[in-house]
Short mmCIF file of C-alpha atoms in Angstrom, two decimals:
data_model
loop_
_atom_site.label_atom_id
_atom_site.label_comp_id
_atom_site.label_asym_id
_atom_site.label_seq_id
_atom_site.Cartn_x
_atom_site.Cartn_y
_atom_site.Cartn_z
CA LYS I 186 37.75 24.54 -5.04
CA LYS I 187 36.58 26.47 -1.95
CA GLU I 188 34.55 29.34 -3.57
CA LYS I 189 32.95 27.02 -5.67
CA ILE I 190 31.43 25.36 -3.18
CA MET I 191 29.99 27.70 -1.26
CA ILE I 192 28.25 28.65 -4.76
CA GLU I 193 27.14 25.21 -4.50
CA VAL I 194 26.04 25.80 -1.15
CA ILE I 195 24.08 29.37 -1.18
CA LEU I 196 22.33 27.96 -4.14
CA SER I 197 20.62 25.30 -3.45
CA VAL I 198 19.97 26.06 0.81
CA GLY I 199 18.66 29.36 -1.20
CA LEU I 200 17.24 27.52 -4.48
CA ALA I 201 15.12 25.73 -1.69
CA PHE I 202 14.08 28.27 0.14
CA LEU I 203 13.02 31.41 -2.15
CA ALA I 204 11.11 28.53 -3.93
CA THR I 205 9.01 26.76 -0.52
CA VAL I 206 8.81 30.67 1.74
CA ILE I 207 6.52 31.76 -1.87
CA ALA I 208 4.81 28.68 -2.55
CA GLU I 209 3.91 27.05 1.01
CA PRO I 210 1.42 29.97 2.32
CA HIS I 211 0.21 29.33 -1.69
CA PHE I 212 -1.35 25.66 -0.48
CA ILE I 213 -2.07 26.64 3.41
CA GLN I 214 -4.71 29.47 2.12
CA TYR I 215 -5.79 26.40 -0.22
CA MET I 216 -6.53 23.90 3.01
CA LYS I 217 -7.96 27.13 4.25
CA MET I 218 -10.10 27.41 2.06
CA LYS I 219 -11.62 23.75 1.30
CA GLN I 220 -11.42 23.25 5.48
CA LEU I 221 -8.73 20.08 5.00
CA GLY I 222 -6.45 20.40 8.84
CA GLN I 223 -5.40 18.73 11.02
CA THR I 224 -7.46 15.77 13.56
CA THR I 225 -5.72 15.20 16.19
CA LEU I 226 -5.89 11.53 17.64
CA ASP I 227 -7.40 11.25 21.72
CA GLU I 228 -4.13 9.84 22.86
CA GLY I 229 -1.97 12.49 21.87
CA PRO I 230 -2.18 15.48 24.73
CA SER I 231 -5.63 16.89 25.52
CA TRP I 232 -4.17 20.28 24.94
CA HIS I 233 -3.01 19.43 21.24
CA LYS I 234 -6.54 19.64 20.23
CA ALA I 235 -6.33 23.12 19.61
CA LYS I 236 -4.16 22.33 16.66
CA SER I 237 -6.75 20.53 14.97
CA GLY I 238 -7.96 22.22 11.93
CA THR I 239 -4.70 23.11 11.33
CA PRO I 240 -4.10 23.21 6.84
CA THR I 241 -1.52 19.88 7.48
CA MET I 242 0.32 17.96 4.22
CA GLY I 243 2.93 20.64 4.42
CA GLY I 244 5.47 18.43 4.01
CA LEU I 245 4.53 18.00 -0.97
CA VAL I 246 5.59 21.46 -0.72
CA PHE I 247 9.09 21.22 0.05
CA LEU I 248 9.54 18.28 -1.69
CA CYS I 249 8.64 19.40 -4.11
CA MET I 250 10.74 21.98 -4.20
CA ILE I 251 13.61 20.21 -3.13
CA SER I 252 13.25 17.76 -5.60
CA ILE I 253 13.14 20.53 -8.40
CA SER I 254 15.77 22.19 -6.35
CA SER I 255 18.45 19.58 -6.95
CA LEU I 256 17.84 18.24 -10.11
CA ILE I 257 18.68 22.09 -10.79
CA LEU I 258 21.26 23.34 -9.92
CA GLY I 259 23.50 18.72 -10.33
CA ALA I 260 22.49 19.86 -14.13
CA VAL I 261 24.22 23.66 -13.50
CA PHE I 262 26.65 21.83 -12.14
CA GLY I 263 28.02 18.65 -13.43
CA HIS I 264 26.54 16.73 -11.00
CA PHE I 265 23.26 15.04 -12.43
CA ASN I 266 24.20 11.69 -11.65
CA PHE I 267 22.01 8.28 -10.27
CA VAL I 268 23.60 9.08 -7.07
CA LEU I 269 22.04 12.78 -7.19
CA LEU I 270 19.10 10.75 -8.34
CA SER I 271 18.21 8.23 -5.54
CA GLY I 272 17.20 10.73 -3.44
CA VAL I 273 15.37 12.38 -5.86
CA ILE I 274 13.31 9.08 -6.36
CA GLY I 275 14.13 8.04 -2.28
CA PHE I 276 12.21 11.37 -1.89
CA ALA I 277 9.34 10.67 -3.89
CA PHE I 278 8.85 7.04 -3.41
CA PHE I 279 8.14 7.18 0.80
CA GLY I 280 6.69 10.62 -0.65
CA THR I 281 3.77 9.69 -2.02
CA ILE I 282 3.92 6.52 0.72
CA GLY I 283 2.91 9.67 3.42
CA PHE I 284 0.38 11.20 0.24
CA LEU I 285 -1.67 7.94 0.33
CA ASP I 286 -1.56 8.57 4.50
CA ASP I 287 -2.23 11.77 4.26
CA PHE I 288 -5.17 11.73 2.23
CA ILE I 289 -6.99 9.67 3.95
CA LYS I 290 -7.38 10.96 7.59
CA VAL I 291 -7.72 14.44 5.45
CA PHE I 292 -9.87 13.92 2.37
CA LYS I 293 -11.47 10.87 3.53
CA LYS I 294 -11.74 12.78 6.59
CA GLN I 295 -10.89 8.37 8.76
CA ASN I 296 -8.06 9.15 11.10
CA GLU I 297 -6.02 5.99 11.26
CA GLY I 298 -5.17 6.44 7.66
CA LEU I 299 -3.32 3.48 6.12
CA LYS I 300 -3.46 0.31 7.49
CA SER I 301 0.00 -0.05 9.44
CA HIS I 302 0.80 -2.92 7.24
CA GLU I 303 -0.36 -1.41 4.49
CA LYS I 304 1.80 1.52 5.38
CA PHE I 305 5.08 -0.75 6.49
CA GLY I 306 4.69 -3.15 4.09
CA LEU I 307 5.63 -0.37 1.29
CA GLN I 308 8.01 0.85 3.32
CA LEU I 309 9.55 -2.76 2.31
CA ILE I 310 8.50 -1.78 -1.85
CA GLY I 311 9.94 1.38 -1.99
CA ALA I 312 13.17 0.04 0.05
CA ALA I 313 14.03 -2.71 -1.93
CA ILE I 314 13.22 -1.07 -5.53
CA PHE I 315 16.30 1.55 -3.96
CA VAL I 316 18.42 -2.17 -3.92
CA VAL I 317 17.55 -3.22 -7.36
CA LEU I 318 18.68 0.28 -8.72
CA PHE I 319 21.51 0.31 -6.45
CA LEU I 320 23.01 -2.78 -7.12
CA LEU I 321 22.06 -2.19 -11.25
CA SER I 322 24.60 0.85 -10.95
CA GLY I 323 27.20 -0.91 -10.42
CA ASN I 324 27.65 -0.02 -6.83
CA ALA I 325 29.25 -2.93 -4.62
CA PRO I 326 26.99 -4.38 -2.16
CA LEU I 327 29.35 -3.56 0.25
CA ILE I 328 28.20 -3.44 4.18
CA TYR I 329 30.32 -2.52 7.21
CA LEU I 330 29.57 -4.95 10.09
CA PRO I 331 31.80 -4.59 13.73
CA ILE I 332 33.50 -7.27 14.60
CA PHE I 333 33.50 -8.40 10.84
CA GLY I 334 34.32 -5.35 9.03
CA GLU I 335 33.32 -4.83 5.54
CA VAL I 336 31.11 -7.71 3.80
CA ASN I 337 30.75 -7.97 0.99
CA SER I 338 27.45 -9.84 0.60
CA ILE I 339 24.04 -8.79 -1.86
CA ILE I 340 22.11 -10.34 0.20
CA LEU I 341 23.35 -8.85 4.12
CA PHE I 342 22.98 -5.40 2.01
CA ALA I 343 19.27 -5.58 0.50
CA LEU I 344 18.63 -7.03 4.07
CA PHE I 345 20.88 -3.96 5.88
CA THR I 346 18.95 -2.06 3.55
CA ILE I 347 15.49 -2.58 3.38
CA ILE I 348 15.31 -3.04 7.48
CA TRP I 349 17.63 0.68 7.62
CA ILE I 350 15.45 2.58 5.06
CA ALA I 351 12.23 1.55 5.99
CA GLY I 352 13.15 1.88 9.95
CA PHE I 353 14.86 5.50 9.81
CA SER I 354 11.60 6.90 7.69
CA ASN I 355 9.00 5.80 10.39
CA ALA I 356 10.90 6.93 13.23
CA VAL I 357 11.40 10.03 11.64
CA ASN I 358 7.86 10.38 11.81
CA LEU I 359 7.55 9.12 15.34
CA THR I 360 9.26 12.35 15.50
CA ASP I 361 6.86 14.32 13.53
CA GLY I 362 4.83 15.86 16.67
CA LEU I 363 5.50 18.40 17.84
CA ASP I 364 6.02 22.03 16.34
CA GLY I 365 9.31 22.91 14.66
CA LEU I 366 10.94 19.96 15.70
CA ALA I 367 11.40 17.29 13.01
CA ALA I 368 11.90 20.33 10.37
CA SER I 369 14.73 22.01 12.55
CA THR I 370 16.23 18.24 13.61
CA ASN I 371 16.34 16.98 10.21
CA ILE I 372 17.89 20.83 9.22
CA ILE I 373 21.46 19.42 12.07
CA ALA I 374 21.10 15.70 10.61
CA TYR I 375 21.31 16.80 6.83
CA GLY I 376 23.08 19.74 7.34
CA ILE I 377 26.07 17.06 8.64
CA TYR I 378 25.48 14.72 6.08
CA GLY I 379 25.84 17.40 3.88
CA ILE I 380 29.26 18.39 4.57
CA MET I 381 30.74 14.92 4.85
CA ALA I 382 29.32 14.60 1.13
CA TYR I 383 31.51 17.15 0.02
CA ARG I 384 34.53 16.04 2.85
CA ALA I 385 34.81 12.76 0.83
CA ALA I 386 34.28 14.72 -2.94
CA GLN I 387 30.01 13.40 -3.58
CA HIS I 388 28.74 17.28 -4.55
CA SER I 389 25.57 15.04 -5.56
CA ILE I 390 25.18 14.76 -2.41
CA ALA I 391 25.82 17.62 -0.43
CA ILE I 392 23.99 19.35 -3.35
CA PHE I 393 20.90 17.13 -2.40
CA CYS I 394 21.36 17.51 0.99
CA PHE I 395 21.83 20.79 1.24
CA CYS I 396 18.55 21.90 -1.25
CA VAL I 397 17.18 19.73 2.11
CA VAL I 398 17.83 22.33 4.77
CA GLY I 399 17.28 25.15 2.69
CA GLY I 400 13.06 23.43 1.80
CA LEU I 401 13.42 22.78 5.32
CA LEU I 402 14.53 26.07 6.94
CA GLY I 403 11.43 27.38 4.16
CA PHE I 404 9.08 25.38 5.63
CA LEU I 405 10.04 25.75 9.16
CA VAL I 406 8.91 29.71 8.53
CA TYR I 407 5.41 28.39 8.56
CA ASN I 408 5.81 25.85 11.24
CA TRP I 409 7.32 27.23 13.99
CA LYS I 410 5.37 27.08 16.63
CA PRO I 411 2.03 28.36 16.56
CA ALA I 412 2.76 26.37 13.16
CA LYS I 413 0.96 27.38 10.06
CA VAL I 414 1.20 23.97 8.59
CA PHE I 415 2.62 20.73 8.94
CA MET I 416 4.58 18.92 7.66
CA GLY I 417 2.00 15.29 7.39
CA ASP I 418 3.64 11.83 7.12
CA VAL I 419 3.76 13.07 3.31
CA GLY I 420 6.65 14.84 4.31
CA SER I 421 8.06 12.94 7.16
CA LEU I 422 8.78 9.23 5.58
CA ALA I 423 10.08 10.60 3.70
CA LEU I 424 12.99 12.82 5.29
CA GLY I 425 13.71 9.36 7.28
CA ALA I 426 14.49 7.65 4.13
CA GLY I 427 16.15 9.79 3.09
CA LEU I 428 18.49 9.69 5.38
CA ALA I 429 18.98 6.20 5.76
CA ILE I 430 20.06 7.01 1.84
CA ILE I 431 22.48 9.11 1.86
CA SER I 432 24.21 6.87 4.61
CA ILE I 433 24.15 4.30 2.69
CA MET I 434 25.45 6.14 -0.38
CA LEU I 435 28.32 7.66 1.45
CA HIS I 436 28.47 4.83 2.84
CA LYS I 437 28.70 6.12 6.64
CA GLU I 438 25.37 3.67 7.69
CA TRP I 439 25.90 4.02 10.88
CA THR I 440 27.32 7.01 11.36
CA LEU I 441 22.99 8.05 11.28
CA LEU I 442 23.02 6.93 15.13
CA LEU I 443 24.88 9.44 16.00
CA VAL I 444 23.64 12.05 13.07
CA GLY I 445 19.44 10.86 14.04
CA ILE I 446 20.13 10.95 17.15
CA ILE I 447 17.17 11.67 17.93
CA PHE I 448 14.86 9.28 15.80
CA VAL I 449 16.38 6.81 16.76
CA GLY I 450 15.59 7.80 20.75
CA GLU I 451 11.53 8.72 20.16
CA THR I 452 11.96 5.41 18.66
CA LEU I 453 13.27 3.90 21.60
CA SER I 454 11.18 5.86 23.56
CA VAL I 455 7.93 3.58 22.17
CA ILE I 456 9.81 0.17 22.02
CA LEU I 457 10.25 0.82 25.62
CA GLN I 458 7.47 2.36 26.86
CA VAL I 459 5.22 -0.86 24.72
CA GLY I 460 7.64 -3.61 26.27
CA SER I 461 7.08 -2.50 29.48
CA PHE I 462 3.19 -1.75 29.49
CA LYS I 463 3.27 -5.68 27.76
CA LEU I 464 5.88 -7.43 29.78
CA THR I 465 5.34 -5.78 33.62
CA GLY I 466 1.85 -3.77 33.03
CA LYS I 467 3.23 -0.36 33.88
CA ARG I 468 4.34 2.88 31.73
CA ILE I 469 7.66 3.85 31.58
CA PHE I 470 7.60 7.52 30.61
CA LYS I 471 4.43 9.24 31.27
CA MET I 472 3.61 9.15 27.56
CA SER I 473 5.41 7.69 24.42
CA PRO I 474 6.69 9.21 21.91
CA ILE I 475 9.64 10.84 24.72
CA HIS I 476 8.52 14.85 23.16
CA HIS I 477 5.40 14.12 24.37
CA HIS I 478 6.81 13.13 28.25
CA PHE I 479 8.44 15.83 28.51
CA GLU I 480 5.50 18.03 27.73
CA MET I 481 3.61 15.92 30.18
CA SER I 482 6.53 16.66 32.60
CA GLY I 483 5.75 20.92 32.58
CA TRP I 484 8.19 21.32 29.29
CA LYS I 485 7.13 23.92 26.39
CA GLU I 486 6.93 22.88 23.18
CA VAL I 487 10.39 25.39 22.67
CA LYS I 488 12.38 24.03 25.21
CA ILE I 489 11.95 20.83 23.66
CA VAL I 490 12.61 21.38 20.13
CA SER I 491 15.57 23.36 21.72
CA VAL I 492 17.30 21.34 24.00
CA PHE I 493 16.43 18.25 21.23
CA SER I 494 18.15 20.16 17.84
CA ALA I 495 20.67 20.96 20.55
CA ILE I 496 21.83 17.49 21.29
CA GLY I 497 21.16 16.33 17.39
CA LEU I 498 23.64 19.05 16.45
CA ILE I 499 26.35 17.90 19.56
CA ALA I 500 25.78 14.24 17.98
CA GLY I 501 25.80 15.91 14.45
CA LEU I 502 29.18 17.85 14.89
CA ILE I 503 31.35 15.07 16.50
CA VAL I 504 30.43 12.39 13.52
CA ALA I 505 31.49 15.29 11.45
CA PHE I 506 34.70 15.19 12.81
CA VAL I 507 35.75 12.05 13.76
CA PHE I 508 34.33 10.79 10.31
#
């Protein structure tokens, strides 16, 4: 049994990695040829302007390679089911939202992309679709609530799930601001959930998770500083939604607060910054999300990515051993 698991892990990581490493350079070349690249926002650190013109939307490549790899291996190993499809469907829907946002920015040359209410509305719809499919597949609407314990309620489950998926989709999107940061932290998070899935005998989830690990490792080859390509919203929105969906499928929802501690911290830093400025007129951080605060404090990008990844790994390992 352990040998079979090792084979599944190696093939999942390996296939998605190779597919992404081979496909990504062709995408980068196309974007360069068409002169389609990232436009750096004025409110970001001034030195980020040097990154303007770098090809973006690279997440489109690894999303496709991850989805194809997981579906193929799921079928080969006999783990092709709704659970696996839910991950792919989640990637597809939220990736499409990100694609529309990126398309407007890059191809239409409009900095803002989708308006915030449009993006959030689509995220809510995507999360609601998952809830409907989840319930139609025969799964019980169980949700664990502190103090109350496990509650069987369609309304509570639907509300929690929609907020959870949309929230973490945005959280990973906020984290994607430095070369290699979102990719590195997601590799760790999906790897931890892959281990937890095997422990719970949820092989379809494990295959999907390790395909994500492989695809992101392949992407990181080109996204590590100095990045040759950025993942764009097409990648970050899908990755965040995928993590939330997996935590729900494993019925380990609250573990995502630790497994995704970096994404939670990045989001909280924005909330605190905005709240403090509106209430007192003062800022808590030099810039938010918090990775920019450390940049403004003199930390190099590689140091921030390394420290944040280490924090994510420690928190993830605690979850893997405790839960």
